[in-house]
Amino acid sequence: MNNKNIFHIKFLVKGVSNTPLYVFFLSSFLYLFSCQHLTAQDNQRYLALVLVNIDEKDDNLGVKEIEKAYKLGFNAVNIAVLWDYVKVYRAGTSNPWIQVDNQMKKASELGMKIGLRVWVDGWCGDDKSQWCSNFNDNDLMLDGDGRYDYAQSGPGKRSMTSFASTSSLTRMKNFTTEVMERYKKYQENGDILYVSLATTGEQELGYPFGNSGTDGLFDYSQPMREAYRIWLRKRYCNDLNQLKKAWGNDFNGLKSFNEINPKYSLYFQYSFENQDGRDWYNFRHFMLKRFNSEFIQTVKSVKVTRPFKFVNDYGSVFDDLSVRRGTMAFQDLGEGTDGIKVNDALPYNHRFSMDLIRSNMPNKWVMNEAEMKELVSNQTESAVYAHETFQQIDQSFAHGAKMVAYFPNVKGKNLMEILENAPKFVEVIKNKWLNNKTDILVIPKGKMTIKLSEFLFDGGCVMGLGKCKVIPIWQDISSKNGGQPVEVILEEDFIKDTLPVCADASVNSEYEGQLQKVDCQSGYGWIVNKSNISESVKYEIQLDGKTIKVALSDSLNPASQRFFGNAKHGFSFKLPLLSDGEHTLKIKIPNSSYLIGNAKINLICANSSKQSQIKPINICYKCEELNVYPNPAIERISLGFNLLDFKPVLIEIFDTLGRRVYYSDTYGLAGDNDLEINTQNYTSGLYIVNVKIDQKYYQRKFVKK
């Protein structure tokens, strides 16, 4: 234990009354020991140079700057790799990746750690020209007033396609795979500190937030609306009356789930008022989390001997913009990650920011990003300490940051000119923090609890300052304890009510699993709840139509495609003595139609179960069955289908002349799906419905009266 911690224990003991000193000393020692044990990591802190790579004209941009940063004392670099630069703008060049290639190579040669940021939005301009032309207009994220261009913030005018569009997911997964395969050698060498996903113009994860306080909430695109209706059907078990009861009298006139639109208010936080708003908030949260989880799974699918680490990179998690970004419930969003990084603006309260994140992401990395907007006036230590960018970096490290990124953005100065001005600046940080190997973990003094719901409807802390109820309370506790870090617990109450109203959580969850081996005596496999990858999953075994076992997955199974650390996804079972002949075995989620892969089979047993033969049953659970009804149709049709898992669904309707009259690029959820399509304005006649589910194609016909 270092001297700093010993002093801290003495300070605590001095302030305690009515407590035996030996009891308090022992408990303090055990707390510190356990914290050090839980954070079995190196105590190296990092100062990282940020390379956003939005200047596509210079193949060698960043290489000399990385060398300069290394000489100054930087020990890490954040490198962004842009989908649109690589796959669109530079696609015809001999090596579209050359800029990032050169930067990665140089950082590795110098022994600098790399934060690799995968950026998957695109430059759009004012008229959806050039790179944005690669997007389907239907897929672009829209705000509540139907505007895509209000998302064009950050460096350049950039837009993101909907998280509910299969094109978004496909683009992200394909590009991520290319990036990871191309640079996995650096992961094997231990050069990559973490990877992150960016979906906004600011190179952050979340929904766009626009350019000003009057901008609307995202995303209200057609794919998002349709996916929301499907989600609501699952949430309320396809019972419109249950939804009406939950949402109140204002919705008594609803005749169909297909009439529902997400709630929208000009004052964005009020878009989440009442149960209909709460459902909309939870759905947005669900879609953002699912998109990032698929990113994590894609990275994990790349075969490396050294596992990747993942960091969610946000603008902030407590300001007013975080309400629009959808990043306030950061603890749940961070499930399966190794840390969190925020890019708080210079005026923000950085000590509060670090306290909030650290308290709710225990034993995970906490990071911040500081923007250099003004040069240091002169190369003296006092000038450095007075600089607001240094203050942000210093406060972040003091409150438990593992890394702080340095974003050079001085008006009229290029990157090298800014670095030329920074020798004393970096020297002070290096001496105070980078060479400091004391525990990164800090011991808080004082504690407070806030609720997500209250924080949300306060609109967050306006511009990260004390213009909210939370920060003044924190300031009071902190000042009473000599400015020491404070434990700030965020109760994410607003996202807890996500279960369907008619059954248990399994009905509304997404699952993935596999029955890996079975005979007439026993079997084993794995199953994962993709919405909560850390939890054990309840499963049910049915033999010849009767339930013989209901249990939780209880073992580690590295063969699982979604294997995460210590998550218990595996299960095994023994069967009772089976009579000779054929038996049917099914493994499913209780109160759900979900069957895990290969988990409805026929067992042919003979000789007292000493021999067995497994024969799959050809049923519609193996091949998604599609129904179109009513047929003939008058005002609407419904597409009914059952899915084993969350899958992309593409729907097109054509008339007999081959003209497309309907298009939807959306998703279906595990279990029964029922998607309504309004046909009231269709002319009478024959129509053809083409449906693509995952990689399978179906065609149906219906008549419109």
XYZ file of C-alpha atoms in Angstrom:
705
model
C 0.000 0.000 0.000
C 1.453 3.389 -0.919
C 1.957 6.266 1.483
C -0.890 8.250 -0.035
C -3.390 5.577 0.974
C -1.919 5.267 4.491
C -2.336 8.995 4.983
C -5.887 8.734 3.710
C -6.724 6.081 6.311
C -5.318 8.264 9.084
C -7.391 11.172 7.874
C -10.546 9.051 7.919
C -9.826 7.759 11.414
C -9.330 11.248 12.718
C -12.790 12.284 11.512
C -14.692 9.311 12.951
C -16.558 9.433 16.239
C -18.161 6.643 18.282
C -16.272 3.980 16.322
C -13.418 1.875 17.764
C -10.269 2.909 15.975
C -9.045 -0.634 15.377
C -12.389 -1.575 13.790
C -12.360 1.417 11.505
C -8.712 0.967 10.592
C -9.258 -2.697 9.774
C -12.342 -2.000 7.648
C -10.535 0.769 5.795
C -7.572 -1.477 5.152
C -9.796 -4.284 3.857
C -11.653 -1.850 1.599
C -8.456 -0.544 0.091
C -7.021 -4.026 -0.263
C -10.151 -5.306 -1.989
C -10.222 -2.321 -4.351
C -6.620 -2.891 -5.321
C -7.323 -6.564 -5.822
C -10.356 -5.893 -8.035
C -8.416 -3.485 -10.211
C -5.632 -5.882 -11.053
C -4.373 -3.635 -13.825
C -1.376 -1.465 -14.477
C -1.529 2.043 -13.083
C -0.175 3.670 -16.212
C -2.001 6.852 -17.116
C -2.167 8.017 -20.725
C -2.139 11.325 -22.539
C -3.365 10.680 -26.084
C -3.078 12.851 -29.176
C -6.415 12.922 -31.055
C -6.316 12.456 -34.836
C -9.809 12.925 -36.295
C -8.484 12.368 -39.867
C -11.033 14.557 -41.636
C -8.367 16.000 -43.971
C -8.408 13.365 -46.695
C -5.917 15.151 -48.959
C -2.727 14.313 -47.071
C -1.700 10.641 -46.968
C 1.009 11.386 -44.420
C -1.067 13.601 -42.167
C -0.456 12.630 -38.563
C 2.836 10.787 -38.987
C 5.170 13.690 -38.182
C 2.673 14.915 -35.619
C 2.783 11.517 -33.871
C 6.590 11.717 -33.822
C 6.430 15.229 -32.376
C 3.876 14.205 -29.758
C 6.049 11.264 -28.714
C 9.090 13.500 -28.270
C 7.019 15.870 -26.134
C 5.902 13.051 -23.831
C 2.573 11.776 -25.184
C 2.287 8.028 -24.695
C -0.886 7.312 -26.701
C -2.776 8.361 -29.813
C -6.458 8.205 -30.781
C -6.832 7.308 -34.458
C -10.137 7.593 -36.345
C -10.802 5.492 -39.425
C -13.671 6.836 -41.539
C -16.025 4.607 -43.499
C -16.846 7.203 -46.153
C -13.223 8.177 -46.805
C -12.097 4.580 -47.210
C -15.123 3.063 -48.943
C -16.429 5.995 -51.013
C -14.233 9.063 -51.441
C -10.900 7.234 -51.805
C -12.278 3.944 -53.078
C -10.624 4.336 -56.487
C -7.122 5.020 -55.173
C -4.353 2.442 -54.938
C -4.644 2.282 -51.139
C -7.678 4.001 -49.571
C -6.366 3.095 -46.109
C -2.921 4.659 -46.476
C -3.454 7.573 -44.080
C -4.482 5.304 -41.213
C -1.903 2.684 -42.222
C 0.896 5.205 -41.823
C -0.386 6.468 -38.488
C -0.798 2.991 -37.020
C 2.664 1.960 -38.172
C 4.335 5.029 -36.693
C 2.532 4.805 -33.341
C 3.484 1.134 -33.070
C 7.126 1.822 -33.894
C 7.267 4.418 -31.129
C 5.554 2.179 -28.572
C 2.540 4.467 -28.197
C -0.786 2.902 -27.237
C -3.609 3.292 -29.759
C -7.278 4.043 -29.231
C -8.874 2.967 -32.517
C -12.155 4.708 -33.379
C -14.379 3.220 -36.116
C -16.531 5.996 -37.628
C -19.524 4.836 -39.688
C -21.579 7.920 -40.589
C -21.039 9.882 -43.798
C -20.521 13.369 -45.177
C -23.755 14.651 -46.722
C -23.368 18.301 -47.681
C -26.385 20.560 -48.055
C -28.073 18.554 -50.800
C -27.292 14.901 -49.925
C -24.653 14.943 -52.638
C -21.440 13.002 -53.124
C -20.751 10.564 -50.259
C -24.235 10.787 -48.783
C -25.608 9.632 -52.137
C -24.558 6.152 -51.038
C -27.348 6.252 -48.451
C -30.957 5.386 -49.186
C -33.034 8.485 -48.379
C -35.451 6.287 -46.469
C -32.645 5.189 -44.133
C -31.369 8.627 -43.074
C -31.981 9.548 -39.445
C -34.647 12.245 -39.194
C -35.571 14.538 -36.348
C -39.137 14.925 -35.142
C -39.849 17.499 -37.853
C -38.547 15.232 -40.621
C -35.195 17.013 -41.082
C -32.019 15.068 -41.785
C -29.738 18.077 -42.215
C -30.152 19.182 -38.600
C -27.992 16.206 -37.690
C -25.114 17.655 -39.668
C -22.991 18.820 -36.791
C -19.389 18.195 -35.946
C -16.472 18.374 -38.406
C -18.124 18.654 -41.813
C -21.779 18.109 -42.609
C -22.341 14.482 -41.725
C -25.392 12.287 -41.233
C -26.089 8.805 -39.899
C -28.603 6.292 -41.154
C -31.144 4.834 -38.749
C -30.097 2.248 -36.178
C -33.307 0.461 -37.222
C -32.198 0.159 -40.834
C -30.507 -3.049 -41.900
C -28.255 -1.024 -44.192
C -26.791 0.725 -41.124
C -26.083 -2.539 -39.370
C -24.624 -4.133 -42.495
C -22.387 -1.143 -43.231
C -21.137 -1.018 -39.650
C -20.437 -4.743 -39.381
C -18.759 -5.070 -42.773
C -16.542 -2.027 -42.267
C -15.695 -2.966 -38.682
C -14.631 -6.428 -39.821
C -12.359 -4.907 -42.479
C -10.801 -2.497 -39.982
C -10.162 -5.166 -37.367
C -8.771 -7.686 -39.831
C -6.487 -5.069 -41.338
C -5.078 -3.892 -38.011
C -5.300 -7.007 -35.856
C -1.522 -7.415 -35.998
C -1.310 -4.322 -33.788
C -3.704 -5.960 -31.359
C -1.514 -9.053 -31.272
C 1.497 -6.833 -30.564
C -0.305 -5.167 -27.655
C -0.390 -1.748 -29.355
C -4.168 -1.218 -29.306
C -5.433 -0.003 -25.951
C -9.105 -0.128 -26.934
C -11.541 0.174 -29.845
C -14.686 2.328 -30.007
C -17.591 3.031 -32.357
C -18.605 6.509 -33.579
C -22.021 7.272 -35.094
C -22.267 11.085 -34.958
C -20.566 13.999 -36.672
C -18.567 14.616 -33.498
C -16.997 11.130 -33.682
C -19.056 9.961 -30.711
C -21.507 7.176 -29.953
C -25.176 8.085 -29.748
C -27.970 9.796 -31.642
C -27.256 13.099 -33.417
C -28.053 16.169 -31.364
C -28.023 18.851 -34.061
C -26.569 22.327 -34.182
C -28.601 24.358 -31.681
C -31.006 24.156 -28.776
C -34.003 24.316 -31.113
C -33.084 21.180 -33.016
C -35.418 18.226 -32.731
C -34.954 14.793 -31.280
C -33.742 11.862 -33.431
C -34.610 9.298 -34.853
C -38.081 9.440 -36.424
C -37.253 7.808 -39.761
C -39.559 5.255 -41.324
C -37.391 2.249 -40.320
C -37.321 3.510 -36.731
C -41.089 4.019 -36.601
C -41.777 0.556 -37.954
C -39.286 -1.127 -35.648
C -40.858 0.749 -32.735
C -44.291 -0.631 -33.591
C -42.891 -4.155 -33.692
C -41.207 -3.585 -30.338
C -44.480 -2.316 -28.863
C -46.281 -5.423 -30.081
C -43.790 -7.521 -28.143
C -43.898 -5.192 -25.139
C -47.704 -5.420 -24.923
C -47.962 -8.985 -26.215
C -49.777 -7.916 -29.393
C -52.687 -6.707 -27.259
C -53.681 -3.153 -28.211
C -56.027 -2.909 -25.242
C -53.128 -3.452 -22.840
C -51.202 -0.654 -24.527
C -54.222 1.670 -24.297
C -54.599 0.869 -20.612
C -50.939 1.714 -19.977
C -50.866 4.834 -22.146
C -54.129 6.396 -20.963
C -57.370 7.779 -22.326
C -55.741 9.869 -25.044
C -55.088 6.658 -26.966
C -58.523 5.053 -26.732
C -59.135 5.782 -30.420
C -56.253 3.611 -31.621
C -57.418 0.856 -33.930
C -54.035 -0.684 -34.715
C -50.392 -0.729 -33.624
C -49.682 0.495 -37.138
C -51.226 3.885 -36.273
C -48.712 4.560 -33.482
C -45.947 7.112 -33.938
C -43.156 7.863 -31.453
C -43.812 10.763 -29.111
C -42.274 14.080 -30.090
C -42.082 17.452 -28.358
C -40.196 20.583 -29.379
C -38.747 20.578 -25.853
C -36.966 17.284 -26.286
C -37.085 15.957 -22.704
C -40.894 16.098 -22.803
C -40.807 13.551 -25.617
C -40.325 11.045 -22.798
C -43.190 12.094 -20.515
C -45.869 9.598 -19.438
C -45.847 5.913 -20.344
C -45.898 6.461 -24.117
C -42.830 8.697 -23.775
C -41.151 6.241 -21.443
C -41.650 3.454 -23.959
C -40.127 5.650 -26.659
C -37.105 6.422 -24.466
C -36.589 2.743 -23.711
C -36.865 1.780 -27.353
C -34.272 4.395 -28.400
C -32.031 3.112 -25.621
C -32.584 -0.472 -26.757
C -31.687 0.320 -30.385
C -28.514 2.238 -29.477
C -27.383 -0.490 -27.108
C -28.141 -3.209 -29.643
C -26.204 -1.386 -32.380
C -23.154 -1.006 -30.153
C -23.459 -4.590 -28.913
C -23.389 -5.797 -32.512
C -20.225 -3.738 -32.996
C -18.659 -5.487 -30.009
C -19.701 -8.903 -31.316
C -18.275 -8.093 -34.737
C -14.916 -7.132 -33.244
C -14.916 -10.252 -31.072
C -15.488 -12.412 -34.155
C -12.013 -11.452 -35.421
C -9.641 -14.180 -34.344
C -6.842 -12.845 -32.151
C -4.975 -14.353 -29.209
C -5.121 -11.100 -27.229
C -8.753 -10.023 -26.565
C -9.792 -6.543 -27.636
C -10.967 -4.005 -25.073
C -13.978 -1.791 -25.734
C -14.713 1.769 -24.683
C -17.965 3.664 -25.300
C -16.952 7.119 -26.517
C -19.640 9.744 -25.736
C -19.900 13.496 -25.947
C -21.120 13.560 -22.363
C -23.484 11.653 -20.099
C -24.882 14.408 -17.898
C -25.429 17.549 -19.976
C -28.553 18.692 -21.839
C -27.224 17.277 -25.104
C -26.963 13.842 -23.485
C -30.761 13.764 -23.302
C -30.886 13.983 -27.087
C -27.908 11.703 -27.633
C -29.554 9.004 -25.534
C -26.408 8.481 -23.440
C -27.594 9.251 -19.907
C -28.195 5.595 -18.977
C -24.522 4.952 -19.621
C -24.130 2.117 -17.129
C -26.592 -0.121 -18.976
C -25.243 1.008 -22.338
C -21.762 0.078 -21.115
C -22.588 -3.546 -20.425
C -19.935 -5.740 -22.011
C -17.464 -2.868 -22.358
C -14.217 -2.162 -20.522
C -14.692 1.533 -19.952
C -16.139 4.847 -20.981
C -14.704 7.989 -22.520
C -16.432 11.371 -22.637
C -15.548 14.509 -24.559
C -16.680 17.135 -22.073
C -16.391 20.736 -23.202
C -13.865 22.950 -21.450
C -16.319 24.852 -19.172
C -17.845 21.621 -17.815
C -17.397 20.435 -14.256
C -14.841 17.725 -14.959
C -14.486 16.548 -11.369
C -18.231 15.852 -11.210
C -18.095 14.165 -14.602
C -15.358 11.762 -13.530
C -17.053 11.106 -10.162
C -20.341 10.257 -11.861
C -18.826 7.862 -14.376
C -16.366 6.230 -11.990
C -19.043 5.584 -9.352
C -21.302 3.766 -11.801
C -18.652 1.946 -13.833
C -16.690 0.252 -11.037
C -13.396 -1.371 -11.976
C -13.631 -0.036 -15.524
C -11.586 2.586 -17.305
C -12.710 6.207 -17.089
C -11.492 8.648 -19.756
C -12.021 12.229 -20.823
C -11.096 14.374 -23.816
C -9.776 17.925 -23.479
C -9.896 20.406 -26.333
C -6.973 22.772 -26.836
C -8.631 25.964 -28.120
C -6.050 28.546 -27.035
C -2.259 28.342 -27.107
C -0.299 28.549 -23.844
C 0.673 32.188 -23.460
C 4.242 31.451 -22.383
C 6.306 28.413 -21.497
C 6.155 28.620 -17.722
C 4.692 26.205 -15.217
C 2.353 28.854 -13.808
C 1.016 29.601 -17.310
C 0.318 25.895 -17.818
C -1.520 25.557 -14.501
C -3.694 28.558 -15.372
C -4.676 27.126 -18.760
C -8.258 25.757 -18.900
C -7.265 22.707 -20.965
C -4.654 21.779 -18.369
C -7.253 22.237 -15.644
C -9.532 19.728 -17.355
C -6.739 17.188 -17.753
C -5.481 17.697 -14.200
C -8.944 17.398 -12.627
C -9.772 14.310 -14.678
C -6.651 12.456 -13.566
C -7.187 13.558 -9.975
C -10.636 11.968 -10.005
C -9.661 8.626 -11.451
C -9.134 8.967 -15.207
C -7.060 6.287 -16.910
C -6.542 8.439 -20.003
C -7.192 11.969 -21.173
C -7.175 12.692 -24.887
C -5.735 15.975 -26.172
C -7.724 17.420 -29.086
C -5.791 20.256 -30.819
C -8.325 22.752 -32.209
C -6.848 26.252 -32.100
C -8.416 28.491 -34.712
C -5.995 29.343 -37.524
C -3.334 26.866 -36.371
C -2.513 23.475 -37.798
C -1.771 20.446 -35.668
C 2.006 20.792 -35.801
C 1.881 24.475 -34.844
C -0.188 23.625 -31.783
C 2.229 20.883 -30.736
C 5.178 23.239 -31.199
C 3.573 25.413 -28.526
C 3.024 22.534 -26.088
C 6.412 21.392 -24.652
C 5.952 22.893 -21.185
C 2.292 21.915 -21.163
C 3.067 18.235 -21.768
C 6.115 18.302 -19.486
C 3.973 19.348 -16.512
C 1.364 16.649 -17.233
C 4.059 14.027 -17.736
C 5.809 14.810 -14.474
C 2.621 15.057 -12.443
C 0.551 12.226 -13.933
C 2.157 10.073 -16.628
C 5.133 9.236 -14.437
C 2.814 8.755 -11.472
C 2.281 5.040 -10.810
C 0.100 5.406 -7.715
C -3.289 3.739 -7.795
C -5.614 5.150 -10.421
C -8.490 4.102 -8.202
C -9.524 6.944 -5.890
C -11.301 6.605 -2.552
C -14.431 8.787 -2.471
C -15.393 10.903 0.531
C -19.139 11.376 0.736
C -21.951 9.890 -1.302
C -25.055 11.043 -3.158
C -27.732 9.315 -5.239
C -29.609 10.693 -8.232
C -32.361 9.191 -10.363
C -32.192 9.063 -14.117
C -35.840 10.114 -14.410
C -35.311 13.312 -12.391
C -32.050 14.084 -14.154
C -33.711 13.541 -17.515
C -36.670 15.838 -16.953
C -34.410 18.544 -15.573
C -32.929 18.471 -19.071
C -29.541 17.402 -17.740
C -27.003 19.980 -16.607
C -27.167 22.765 -19.182
C -23.791 22.934 -20.933
C -22.317 20.760 -18.192
C -22.394 23.548 -15.633
C -24.192 23.939 -12.327
C -27.486 24.831 -14.000
C -29.211 21.771 -12.573
C -30.113 20.377 -9.156
C -27.383 17.765 -9.123
C -24.110 19.655 -9.338
C -24.813 22.101 -6.459
C -25.537 19.103 -4.201
C -22.291 17.473 -5.348
C -20.371 20.714 -4.788
C -21.664 20.982 -1.242
C -20.621 17.400 -0.390
C -17.262 17.815 -2.085
C -16.452 21.106 -0.358
C -17.321 19.642 3.039
C -14.757 16.923 2.371
C -11.921 19.131 1.226
C -12.622 18.767 -2.495
C -12.154 15.001 -2.399
C -13.901 12.750 -4.961
C -17.537 11.931 -4.213
C -19.448 8.740 -4.936
C -22.339 9.712 -7.225
C -24.754 6.820 -7.739
C -27.115 7.069 -10.719
C -30.247 4.948 -10.381
C -31.249 4.134 -13.941
C -34.894 3.858 -12.934
C -36.239 5.096 -16.256
C -35.032 2.055 -18.207
C -36.153 -0.613 -15.733
C -39.734 -0.874 -16.948
C -38.955 -2.652 -20.218
C -40.674 -5.986 -19.590
C -43.851 -7.042 -21.381
C -46.983 -6.590 -19.339
C -48.319 -10.104 -19.932
C -45.400 -12.403 -19.104
C -41.872 -12.588 -17.804
C -38.792 -10.936 -19.214
C -38.020 -13.776 -21.600
C -40.862 -12.832 -23.924
C -39.316 -9.471 -24.740
C -35.684 -10.515 -24.844
C -33.434 -11.405 -27.728
C -31.702 -14.739 -27.437
C -29.010 -16.665 -29.153
C -28.088 -20.222 -28.372
C -27.154 -23.676 -29.582
C -27.793 -27.231 -28.485
C -24.315 -28.551 -29.132
C -24.638 -32.229 -28.300
C -27.401 -34.592 -27.230
C -28.035 -38.324 -27.041
C -30.554 -40.484 -25.223
C -28.839 -39.907 -21.880
C -27.780 -36.257 -21.755
C -26.910 -33.084 -23.610
C -25.355 -29.645 -23.329
C -25.256 -26.258 -25.059
C -25.349 -22.535 -24.421
C -27.816 -19.665 -24.477
C -27.386 -15.883 -24.159
C -29.814 -13.031 -23.561
C -28.336 -10.488 -25.972
C -30.101 -7.611 -24.231
C -28.300 -8.475 -20.987
C -25.228 -10.518 -21.791
C -24.045 -10.786 -18.197
C -27.093 -12.589 -16.842
C -27.864 -16.285 -16.651
C -30.829 -17.348 -18.754
C -33.797 -19.449 -17.686
C -34.532 -22.343 -20.050
C -37.095 -25.114 -20.232
C -36.610 -28.693 -21.456
C -39.630 -30.524 -22.812
C -39.591 -34.249 -23.499
C -42.447 -35.731 -25.488
C -44.517 -32.630 -24.817
C -43.947 -32.564 -21.041
C -41.676 -30.190 -19.147
C -38.978 -32.158 -17.337
C -36.690 -29.319 -16.268
C -36.702 -25.523 -15.799
C -33.332 -24.106 -14.774
C -30.783 -21.322 -15.242
C -27.694 -21.558 -17.407
C -25.002 -22.117 -14.811
C -21.626 -22.810 -16.371
C -18.917 -21.183 -18.442
C -18.957 -22.236 -22.081
C -16.127 -20.786 -24.185
C -17.652 -22.446 -27.265
C -20.458 -19.889 -27.097
C -20.246 -17.402 -29.943
C -21.139 -14.729 -27.400
C -18.807 -15.865 -24.655
C -18.058 -12.989 -22.276
C -15.557 -13.370 -19.478
C -17.267 -14.935 -16.501
C -20.821 -14.838 -17.881
C -22.522 -18.201 -17.299
C -24.123 -19.077 -20.611
C -23.654 -22.850 -20.619
C -26.116 -25.521 -19.570
C -26.129 -29.302 -19.373
C -28.790 -31.866 -18.540
C -29.426 -35.543 -18.037
C -32.468 -37.328 -19.396
C -34.512 -39.949 -17.554
C -34.302 -43.523 -18.778
C -36.027 -43.509 -22.161
C -37.997 -46.368 -23.624
C -37.052 -47.780 -27.003
C -38.449 -45.842 -29.916
C -38.792 -42.204 -30.974
C -38.853 -39.277 -28.551
C -39.206 -35.532 -29.137
C -36.923 -33.114 -27.280
C -37.410 -29.345 -27.219
C -35.422 -26.633 -25.394
C -37.054 -23.205 -25.193
C -37.410 -20.034 -23.176
C -40.337 -20.289 -20.740
C -43.451 -18.332 -21.768
C -41.921 -17.650 -25.159
C -41.940 -19.097 -28.644
C -38.156 -18.881 -28.796
C -36.320 -22.150 -29.445
C -32.542 -22.236 -29.317
C -30.718 -23.439 -32.420
C -31.067 -27.159 -33.217
C -33.206 -27.579 -30.103
C -36.245 -29.374 -31.486
C -35.133 -32.838 -32.489
C -36.228 -36.447 -32.666
C -34.306 -38.990 -30.627
C -34.557 -42.627 -31.713
C -33.468 -44.677 -28.729
C -32.817 -48.438 -28.568
C -31.240 -51.040 -26.256
C -32.096 -49.154 -23.074
C -30.732 -45.871 -24.433
C -27.298 -47.240 -25.188
C -27.613 -46.163 -28.805
C -29.174 -43.086 -30.247
C -29.844 -41.417 -33.534
C -30.686 -37.765 -33.943
C -32.994 -36.701 -36.730
C -33.935 -33.030 -37.167
C -37.620 -32.235 -37.612
C -38.385 -30.125 -40.648
C -40.703 -27.523 -39.120
C -41.344 -23.829 -39.723
C -39.104 -22.868 -36.789
C -36.246 -23.795 -39.111
C -37.685 -21.860 -42.061
C -39.481 -18.607 -41.316
C -43.060 -19.008 -42.529
C -44.776 -15.971 -44.027
C -48.523 -15.287 -44.019
C -50.295 -12.385 -45.718
C -53.822 -11.678 -44.487
C -56.622 -10.778 -44.940
C -56.698 -11.722 -48.589
C -58.511 -10.057 -50.322
C -57.588 -6.867 -48.443
C -59.622 -3.703 -47.969
C -57.816 -1.146 -45.777
C -54.733 -3.031 -44.622
C -52.820 -6.284 -44.735
C -50.763 -7.978 -42.058
C -47.535 -9.882 -42.619
C -47.199 -12.630 -40.046
C -43.965 -14.524 -39.506
C -42.025 -16.232 -36.723
C -38.311 -15.694 -36.177
C -35.805 -17.619 -34.132
C -33.848 -14.450 -33.487
C -33.682 -10.713 -34.113
C -33.229 -10.525 -37.905
C -33.285 -7.939 -40.704
C -36.512 -7.876 -42.728
C -36.834 -6.161 -46.129
C -40.382 -5.730 -47.487
C -41.393 -4.534 -50.952
C -44.814 -4.484 -52.603
C -45.240 -4.203 -56.393
C -48.265 -3.810 -58.580
C -48.764 -5.857 -61.769
C -46.900 -3.225 -63.809
C -43.787 -3.712 -61.678
C -44.062 -0.387 -59.869
C -42.955 -0.450 -56.238
C -45.741 0.909 -54.043
C -44.256 0.066 -50.644
C -40.764 -0.306 -49.185
C -39.606 -1.065 -45.643
C -36.116 -1.894 -44.380
C -36.617 -2.942 -40.767
C -36.181 -5.735 -38.227
C -38.206 -8.568 -36.782
C -37.923 -9.747 -33.196
C -37.550 -13.280 -31.868
C -40.940 -14.997 -31.773
C -44.166 -14.057 -33.562
C -44.190 -10.865 -35.639
C -47.252 -9.194 -37.131
C -46.532 -6.158 -39.317
C -49.477 -4.133 -40.580
C -49.347 -2.223 -43.883
C -51.943 0.365 -44.850
C -53.420 -0.417 -48.293
C -56.307 2.045 -48.173
C -54.931 4.168 -51.030
C -54.009 1.219 -53.264
C -56.080 0.775 -56.426
C -58.021 -2.456 -56.774
C -56.097 -5.347 -58.258
C -53.346 -7.897 -57.717
C -50.172 -7.085 -55.756
C -46.952 -9.007 -55.162
C -45.224 -8.956 -51.781
C -41.489 -9.678 -51.763
C -39.945 -10.285 -48.350
C -36.294 -10.882 -47.542
C -35.673 -12.246 -44.051
C -31.980 -12.400 -43.294
C -30.725 -14.052 -46.513
C -33.944 -15.884 -47.454
C -36.488 -14.628 -49.966
C -40.269 -15.095 -49.943
C -42.991 -14.002 -52.322
C -46.715 -13.781 -51.667
C -49.665 -12.307 -53.569
C -52.783 -10.556 -52.384
C -55.772 -8.881 -53.941
C -56.874 -5.362 -53.019
C -60.635 -4.919 -53.296
